Amino acid sequence: MTKNDPAQQEYEILWVRHGESQGNVDPQAYANDGDPQVELTEEGWKQAVRAGRFLGAYLQDQGIKEWPHIFLGEFIRHQQTLSGLIQGMKDAGFEGEPEIYPDSRLNEQSFGVLPYMQGKEGDFEQLSKTYSKTVRDDAPYSARPLHGESRRDTEAFVKQFIDGTLKRDMEEGKNPVLIVTSGAVINAAVKSWFHLPMKAWDEASLQNPG
């Protein structure tokens, strides 16, 4: 292997979960606004700026003054979190504007019709909730909510991103990498990266980061 062989290089990947969202405070927000449009709370914005200040100081302590290579989920709360991170990193001394690469494979797992069933007691709503709970209890990793995605689907999207786009960009020298997304995506990345069994997610040994 040559000195510049990618296998001999060290890379740093910084995965950041979005700040507190309106959906974290009130699950009805997912039905009222639609999951992709759920925004950060005031506290979520503050969390994002604080995280940016921390990241800016952390990277500068390593002698890194250039913006990291940034990937971004496409939901509003991902975009708002990154805006807060950028503001915090500028507060810590980063200048100019970073290049940002949105990627739909980093979006939140879709729960289909379930968010729209909250608080509704009609026959269709009850049947949908009962059916979804039954299949989830029987196969939590593989079961899909009606019109939604399973954890397995989310992992497939994330693994494709890791093995393709992320690997290519790191081999081209993009380092460090900052990824802003949702908790389920981070769980899927950890499971895929470390070759964990599906029961790691089924049995909740993988938890959404705070």
XYZ file of N, CA and C in Angstrom:
630
model
N 0.845 -1.198 0.000
C 0.000 0.000 0.000
C 0.880 1.247 0.000
N 0.453 2.250 -0.722
C 1.209 3.496 -0.771
C 0.863 4.366 0.428
N 1.668 5.356 0.630
C 1.462 6.257 1.751
C 0.107 6.962 1.668
N -0.337 7.218 0.428
C -1.595 7.931 0.229
C -2.785 6.996 0.053
N -2.600 5.719 0.327
C -3.698 4.760 0.213
C -4.812 5.155 1.180
N -6.082 5.282 0.674
C -7.185 5.680 1.559
C -7.358 4.763 2.762
N -6.963 3.500 2.614
C -7.123 2.552 3.721
C -6.223 2.903 4.899
N -5.168 3.705 4.644
C -4.245 4.081 5.710
C -4.558 5.447 6.304
N -5.556 6.130 5.755
C -5.880 7.468 6.217
C -6.855 7.422 7.394
N -6.839 8.462 8.189
C -7.808 8.607 9.270
C -8.843 9.650 8.864
N -10.102 9.318 9.141
C -11.202 10.207 8.798
C -12.036 10.484 10.050
N -12.665 11.635 10.057
C -13.547 11.967 11.165
C -14.925 12.309 10.612
N -15.945 11.623 11.151
C -17.321 11.864 10.754
C -18.078 12.366 11.973
N -18.699 13.519 11.841
C -19.448 14.144 12.927
C -20.936 14.066 12.590
N -21.648 13.154 13.271
C -23.087 12.985 13.038
C -23.835 13.842 14.059
N -24.727 14.706 13.586
C -25.483 15.580 14.470
C -26.979 15.358 14.245
N -27.686 15.054 15.335
C -29.138 14.965 15.257
C -29.723 16.373 15.318
N -30.844 16.582 14.619
C -31.498 17.890 14.648
C -31.847 18.295 16.080
N -31.972 19.589 16.300
C -32.361 20.095 17.610
C -33.810 19.755 17.922
N -34.215 20.112 19.146
C -35.591 19.829 19.560
C -36.573 20.416 18.548
N -37.518 19.578 18.106
C -38.486 20.015 17.106
C -39.870 20.164 17.728
N -40.755 20.799 16.972
C -42.148 20.907 17.417
C -42.757 19.526 17.618
N -42.326 18.541 16.802
C -42.831 17.185 16.948
C -42.336 16.498 18.204
N -41.142 16.857 18.676
C -40.648 16.306 19.939
C -41.476 16.793 21.116
N -42.022 17.990 20.994
C -42.824 18.577 22.067
C -44.284 18.144 21.957
N -44.810 18.097 20.732
C -46.211 17.743 20.486
C -46.285 16.861 19.244
N -46.462 15.533 19.406
C -46.512 14.625 18.253
C -47.579 14.987 17.227
N -48.582 15.751 17.628
C -49.626 16.152 16.682
C -49.062 17.043 15.573
N -47.897 17.645 15.802
C -47.281 18.506 14.789
C -46.980 17.744 13.509
N -46.683 16.445 13.623
C -46.379 15.666 12.423
C -47.591 15.573 11.510
N -48.795 15.498 12.110
C -50.022 15.458 11.309
C -50.447 16.850 10.873
N -50.278 17.839 11.752
C -50.716 19.194 11.426
C -49.888 19.815 10.313
N -48.581 19.594 10.358
C -47.674 20.259 9.422
C -47.145 19.339 8.328
N -47.169 18.021 8.564
C -46.474 17.088 7.675
C -45.043 16.934 8.137
N -44.571 15.711 8.253
C -43.260 15.455 8.853
C -42.139 16.313 8.261
N -42.034 16.433 6.922
C -40.912 17.220 6.380
C -40.940 18.686 6.768
N -42.125 19.222 7.136
C -42.245 20.649 7.431
C -42.171 20.976 8.932
N -42.001 19.971 9.781
C -41.936 20.232 11.217
C -40.670 21.035 11.532
N -40.829 22.142 12.251
C -39.733 23.056 12.515
C -39.144 22.846 13.911
N -38.026 23.520 14.152
C -37.420 23.516 15.478
C -38.216 24.389 16.436
N -38.140 24.044 17.716
C -38.632 24.935 18.752
C -37.577 26.012 19.016
N -37.928 26.979 19.831
C -36.933 27.991 20.224
C -35.739 27.327 20.908
N -36.029 26.324 21.757
C -34.941 25.607 22.415
C -34.104 24.841 21.398
N -34.753 24.286 20.373
C -34.014 23.574 19.337
C -33.031 24.466 18.606
N -33.446 25.712 18.332
C -32.530 26.670 17.714
C -31.338 26.955 18.625
N -31.613 27.131 19.912
C -30.525 27.398 20.863
C -29.567 26.209 20.928
N -30.126 24.992 20.920
C -29.281 23.794 20.938
C -28.357 23.765 19.726
N -28.913 24.110 18.561
C -28.120 24.069 17.328
C -26.967 25.062 17.375
N -27.236 26.273 17.851
C -26.174 27.290 17.932
C -25.107 26.858 18.935
N -25.543 26.334 20.093
C -24.566 25.867 21.087
C -23.712 24.740 20.517
N -24.357 23.821 19.795
C -23.599 22.716 19.189
C -22.600 23.248 18.169
N -22.986 24.278 17.418
C -22.073 24.866 16.443
C -20.861 25.501 17.101
N -21.085 26.185 18.211
C -19.954 26.779 18.935
C -19.011 25.699 19.441
N -19.607 24.610 19.943
C -18.777 23.496 20.406
C -17.973 22.899 19.256
N -18.640 22.639 18.126
C -17.943 22.040 16.983
C -16.855 22.967 16.454
N -17.164 24.270 16.394
C -16.158 25.212 15.905
C -14.913 25.200 16.767
N -15.099 25.232 18.081
C -13.946 25.211 18.996
C -13.221 23.877 18.910
N -13.979 22.785 18.817
C -13.394 21.452 18.738
C -12.504 21.318 17.504
N -12.991 21.749 16.353
C -12.219 21.618 15.116
C -10.996 22.535 15.137
N -11.155 23.730 15.650
C -10.018 24.647 15.690
C -8.940 24.166 16.649
N -9.331 23.476 17.696
C -8.342 22.875 18.603
C -7.477 21.847 17.883
N -8.023 21.272 16.797
C -7.259 20.318 15.998
C -6.522 20.994 14.842
N -6.591 22.305 14.810
C -5.914 23.046 13.740
C -6.707 23.123 12.461
N -7.987 22.804 12.527
C -8.842 22.811 11.339
C -9.580 24.147 11.289
N -9.347 24.916 10.236
C -9.971 26.221 10.092
C -10.897 26.293 8.890
N -10.876 25.264 8.049
C -11.767 25.206 6.894
C -13.070 24.509 7.285
N -14.147 24.879 6.605
C -15.434 24.251 6.877
C -15.382 22.755 6.596
N -16.036 21.940 7.405
C -16.108 20.514 7.088
C -16.959 20.281 5.844
N -16.859 19.089 5.309
C -17.682 18.665 4.175
C -19.055 18.292 4.740
N -20.113 18.972 4.300
C -21.405 18.879 4.984
C -22.439 18.148 4.132
N -23.058 17.122 4.732
C -24.231 16.456 4.159
C -25.433 16.777 5.034
N -26.601 16.834 4.400
C -27.773 17.335 5.100
C -29.026 16.582 4.671
N -29.812 16.101 5.661
C -31.157 15.640 5.354
C -31.985 16.812 4.864
N -33.072 16.519 4.136
C -33.782 17.593 3.440
C -35.004 18.123 4.192
N -35.264 17.661 5.413
C -36.404 18.152 6.171
C -36.098 19.542 6.738
N -37.164 20.302 7.026
C -36.991 21.666 7.539
C -36.158 21.673 8.818
N -36.408 20.720 9.714
C -35.670 20.725 10.989
C -34.191 20.409 10.794
N -33.848 19.657 9.755
C -32.437 19.436 9.427
C -31.803 20.742 8.944
N -32.513 21.433 8.036
C -31.984 22.678 7.481
C -31.828 23.748 8.562
N -32.832 23.846 9.448
C -32.747 24.845 10.512
C -31.619 24.525 11.487
N -31.445 23.241 11.785
C -30.348 22.860 12.677
C -29.005 23.236 12.071
N -28.838 22.975 10.777
C -27.576 23.341 10.139
C -27.376 24.851 10.154
N -28.442 25.617 9.960
C -28.315 27.074 10.031
C -27.799 27.500 11.401
N -28.341 26.874 12.462
C -27.857 27.181 13.807
C -26.416 26.760 14.010
N -26.059 25.586 13.493
C -24.677 25.116 13.595
C -23.711 26.080 12.918
N -24.088 26.528 11.730
C -23.220 27.448 10.995
C -23.048 28.752 11.762
N -24.151 29.258 12.331
C -24.052 30.490 13.117
C -23.121 30.284 14.313
N -23.271 29.154 15.011
C -22.412 28.880 16.152
C -20.957 28.723 15.757
N -20.695 28.085 14.607
C -19.317 27.912 14.159
C -18.703 29.244 13.750
N -19.524 30.135 13.189
C -19.024 31.472 12.879
C -18.697 32.227 14.163
N -19.536 32.056 15.177
C -19.245 32.675 16.476
C -17.899 32.193 17.017
N -17.546 30.926 16.659
C -16.298 30.342 17.145
C -15.110 30.684 16.249
N -15.359 31.445 15.162
C -14.244 31.911 14.350
C -14.207 31.427 12.918
N -15.133 30.559 12.485
C -15.150 30.127 11.084
C -15.677 31.262 10.210
N -15.093 31.399 9.027
C -15.430 32.499 8.140
C -15.962 31.980 6.810
N -16.674 32.863 6.096
C -17.206 32.491 4.799
C -18.419 31.587 4.928
N -18.713 30.869 3.838
C -19.874 29.984 3.810
C -19.439 28.575 3.388
N -19.982 27.558 4.030
C -19.621 26.184 3.664
C -20.372 25.711 2.427
N -19.857 24.669 1.801
C -20.601 23.975 0.751
C -21.463 22.904 1.410
N -22.717 22.803 0.970
C -23.693 21.923 1.607
C -24.270 20.981 0.560
N -24.379 19.696 0.921
C -24.859 18.686 -0.012
C -26.083 17.976 0.580
N -27.306 18.428 0.211
C -28.514 17.756 0.685
C -28.615 16.350 0.083
N -29.169 15.428 0.855
C -29.315 14.048 0.380
C -30.569 13.450 1.011
N -31.547 13.083 0.194
C -32.822 12.571 0.705
C -32.663 11.245 1.435
N -31.555 10.535 1.219
C -31.340 9.278 1.941
C -31.079 9.515 3.425
N -30.867 10.773 3.801
C -30.613 11.126 5.194
C -31.856 11.698 5.875
N -33.012 11.587 5.220
C -34.248 12.065 5.816
C -34.718 11.123 6.919
N -35.686 11.591 7.691
C -36.272 10.775 8.752
C -37.001 9.566 8.171
N -37.040 8.467 8.926
C -37.860 7.315 8.576
C -39.314 7.761 8.489
N -40.011 7.354 7.430
C -41.414 7.718 7.275
C -42.313 6.745 8.036
N -43.226 7.293 8.826
C -44.183 6.468 9.558
C -45.556 6.454 8.889
N -45.592 6.829 7.618
C -46.796 6.670 6.813
C -48.007 7.383 7.378
N -49.125 6.642 7.485
C -50.381 7.248 7.924
C -50.464 7.420 9.439
N -49.555 6.780 10.189
C -49.714 6.762 11.643
C -49.810 8.150 12.279
N -48.984 9.128 11.881
C -49.122 10.440 12.522
C -50.513 11.050 12.343
N -51.183 10.681 11.248
C -52.499 11.261 10.953
C -53.629 10.539 11.696
N -53.294 9.453 12.389
C -54.282 8.715 13.155
C -54.413 9.237 14.588
N -53.488 10.110 15.001
C -53.486 10.595 16.374
C -54.810 11.303 16.705
N -55.457 10.870 17.792
C -56.659 11.535 18.266
C -57.911 11.245 17.475
N -57.836 10.323 16.512
C -59.012 10.003 15.695
C -59.514 8.608 16.050
N -60.818 8.441 16.100
C -61.398 7.201 16.618
C -62.303 6.489 15.615
N -62.232 6.841 14.341
C -63.046 6.165 13.336
C -62.585 4.735 13.105
N -63.390 3.957 12.384
C -63.070 2.547 12.128
C -61.750 2.414 11.369
N -61.556 3.249 10.360
C -60.320 3.158 9.572
C -59.105 3.483 10.432
N -59.220 4.523 11.254
C -58.104 4.923 12.099
C -57.776 3.827 13.114
N -58.797 3.257 13.729
C -58.574 2.202 14.710
C -57.954 0.972 14.065
N -58.457 0.595 12.897
C -57.915 -0.565 12.197
C -56.466 -0.320 11.800
N -56.163 0.891 11.337
C -54.794 1.212 10.931
C -53.837 1.106 12.104
N -54.254 1.664 13.252
C -53.395 1.622 14.438
C -53.218 0.192 14.943
N -54.297 -0.579 14.939
C -54.219 -1.969 15.409
C -53.331 -2.803 14.501
N -53.525 -2.655 13.198
C -52.714 -3.396 12.230
C -51.241 -3.032 12.374
N -50.955 -1.740 12.453
C -49.553 -1.298 12.538
C -48.896 -1.796 13.815
N -49.616 -1.747 14.932
C -49.058 -2.225 16.201
C -48.783 -3.719 16.146
N -49.682 -4.478 15.523
C -49.515 -5.934 15.449
C -48.278 -6.314 14.656
N -48.122 -5.729 13.470
C -46.964 -6.091 12.648
C -45.676 -5.566 13.272
N -45.752 -4.415 13.942
C -44.554 -3.882 14.602
C -44.132 -4.795 15.756
N -45.094 -5.288 16.514
C -44.767 -6.183 17.627
C -44.159 -7.484 17.121
N -44.641 -7.970 15.990
C -44.167 -9.252 15.454
C -42.822 -9.129 14.748
N -42.576 -7.991 14.110
C -41.337 -7.825 13.337
C -40.911 -6.364 13.367
N -40.420 -5.873 14.498
C -40.149 -4.440 14.633
C -39.099 -3.899 13.673
N -38.168 -4.724 13.231
C -37.123 -4.237 12.334
C -37.607 -4.156 10.890
N -38.422 -5.109 10.486
C -38.809 -5.211 9.078
C -40.195 -4.670 8.768
N -41.070 -4.538 9.773
C -42.452 -4.137 9.528
C -42.531 -2.687 9.063
N -43.398 -2.444 8.091
C -43.640 -1.093 7.595
C -45.006 -0.608 8.065
N -45.070 0.603 8.624
C -46.388 1.199 8.848
C -47.081 1.396 7.496
N -48.395 1.484 7.517
C -49.145 1.674 6.277
C -48.646 2.922 5.554
N -48.205 2.739 4.307
C -47.650 3.811 3.464
C -46.347 4.391 4.022
N -45.689 3.658 4.927
C -44.459 4.164 5.522
C -43.257 3.287 5.234
N -42.223 3.447 6.042
C -40.960 2.732 5.860
C -40.603 1.966 7.126
N -39.912 0.859 6.950
C -39.420 0.088 8.087
C -38.030 0.573 8.475
N -37.562 0.107 9.623
C -36.182 0.386 10.010
C -35.223 -0.214 8.988
N -35.606 -1.350 8.461
C -34.780 -1.999 7.429
C -34.658 -1.103 6.197
N -35.752 -0.465 5.791
C -35.703 0.458 4.660
C -34.739 1.607 4.944
N -34.838 2.171 6.156
C -33.965 3.279 6.530
C -32.504 2.868 6.478
N -32.210 1.672 7.002
C -30.829 1.202 6.970
C -30.344 1.012 5.546
N -31.215 0.534 4.650
C -30.817 0.341 3.250
C -30.427 1.672 2.607
N -31.227 2.718 2.871
C -30.894 4.044 2.336
C -29.544 4.517 2.885
N -29.352 4.360 4.194
C -28.138 4.851 4.835
C -26.915 4.066 4.380
N -27.063 2.758 4.256
C -25.932 1.939 3.810
C -25.531 2.306 2.381
N -26.519 2.578 1.542
C -26.219 3.016 0.177
C -25.446 4.328 0.192
N -25.851 5.247 1.071
C -25.145 6.530 1.203
C -23.710 6.318 1.682
N -23.530 5.467 2.712
C -22.198 5.230 3.272
C -21.283 4.570 2.244
N -21.779 3.502 1.606
C -20.938 2.729 0.692
C -20.682 3.444 -0.629
N -21.514 4.433 -0.950
C -21.363 5.146 -2.211
C -20.826 6.551 -2.035
N -21.719 7.497 -1.805
C -21.352 8.913 -1.765
C -20.332 9.233 -0.685
N -20.582 8.770 0.540
C -19.682 9.104 1.642
C -18.291 8.509 1.413
N -18.232 7.252 1.028
C -16.944 6.603 0.788
C -16.173 7.313 -0.318
N -16.863 7.644 -1.407
C -16.205 8.328 -2.526
C -15.617 9.662 -2.096
N -16.425 10.449 -1.381
C -15.955 11.783 -1.005
C -14.804 11.717 -0.011
N -14.850 10.771 0.921
C -13.731 10.628 1.857
C -12.473 10.202 1.123
N -12.602 9.297 0.166
C -11.429 8.860 -0.596
C -10.854 9.988 -1.447
N -11.708 10.974 -1.779
C -11.237 12.141 -2.527
C -10.639 13.213 -1.616
N -10.577 12.911 -0.301
C -9.906 13.812 0.624
C -10.815 14.743 1.403
N -12.130 14.541 1.296
C -13.055 15.383 2.062
C -13.037 14.923 3.517
N -12.490 15.743 4.394
C -12.286 15.347 5.775
C -12.014 16.600 6.618
N -12.726 16.795 7.751
C -13.761 15.935 8.314
C -15.104 16.112 7.600
N -16.041 15.220 7.938
C -17.381 15.244 7.355
C -18.383 15.532 8.466
N -19.297 16.451 8.206
C -20.382 16.777 9.128
C -21.695 16.357 8.487
N -22.504 15.569 9.218
C -23.780 15.076 8.705
C -24.881 15.478 9.676
N -25.893 16.191 9.175
C -27.013 16.638 9.999
C -28.267 15.907 9.550
N -28.877 15.184 10.480
C -30.003 14.335 10.099
C -30.846 14.017 11.325
N -31.629 12.926 11.248
C -32.534 12.525 12.326
C -31.982 11.329 13.091
N -32.575 11.071 14.268
C -32.083 10.009 15.131
C -32.134 8.633 14.505
N -33.219 8.320 13.787
C -33.339 6.990 13.177
C -32.232 6.750 12.162
N -31.843 7.797 11.443
C -30.774 7.674 10.452
C -29.437 7.410 11.137
N -29.194 8.076 12.262
C -27.953 7.849 13.000
C -27.921 6.423 13.547
N -29.048 5.954 14.075
C -29.118 4.566 14.538
C -28.813 3.597 13.412
N -29.390 3.854 12.241
C -29.159 2.977 11.088
C -27.687 2.990 10.684
N -27.057 4.171 10.753
C -25.642 4.271 10.395
C -24.775 3.481 11.369
N -25.058 3.606 12.668
C -24.292 2.877 13.677
C -24.465 1.367 13.477
N -25.702 0.933 13.251
C -25.962 -0.492 13.055
C -25.215 -1.026 11.840
N -25.265 -0.272 10.741
C -24.614 -0.715 9.512
C -23.093 -0.687 9.645
N -22.578 0.409 10.206
C -21.123 0.607 10.268
C -20.449 -0.471 11.117
N -21.086 -0.829 12.235
C -20.478 -1.779 13.165
C -21.049 -3.188 13.033
N -21.819 -3.410 11.953
C -22.339 -4.754 11.642
C -23.108 -5.347 12.822
N -23.968 -4.535 13.428
C -24.766 -5.009 14.545
C -25.963 -5.817 14.036
N -26.438 -6.780 14.823
C -27.606 -7.567 14.416
C -28.877 -6.728 14.507
N -29.941 -7.188 13.818
C -31.172 -6.410 13.815
C -31.775 -6.301 15.211
N -31.474 -7.250 16.085
C -32.038 -7.187 17.432
C -31.480 -6.000 18.218
N -30.334 -5.448 17.786
C -29.792 -4.281 18.479
C -30.783 -3.125 18.410
N -31.510 -3.024 17.306
C -32.523 -1.989 17.151
C -33.858 -2.474 17.713
N -34.187 -3.732 17.457
C -35.445 -4.285 17.965
C -35.535 -4.192 19.475
N -34.428 -4.465 20.156
C -34.434 -4.524 21.612
C -34.011 -3.214 22.263
N -33.933 -2.154 21.433
C -33.701 -0.787 21.917
C -32.326 -0.583 22.534
N -31.342 -1.441 22.205
C -29.981 -1.142 22.642
C -29.397 0.007 21.822
N -30.010 0.288 20.651
C -29.721 1.497 19.903
C -30.783 2.522 20.241
N -30.388 3.654 20.758
C -31.326 4.705 21.154
C -31.023 5.983 20.394
N -32.072 6.749 20.106
C -31.848 8.058 19.482
C -30.909 8.889 20.345
N -29.901 9.502 19.750
C -29.049 10.407 20.532
C -29.830 11.628 20.974
N -29.427 12.229 22.062
C -30.108 13.416 22.563
C -29.804 14.625 21.711
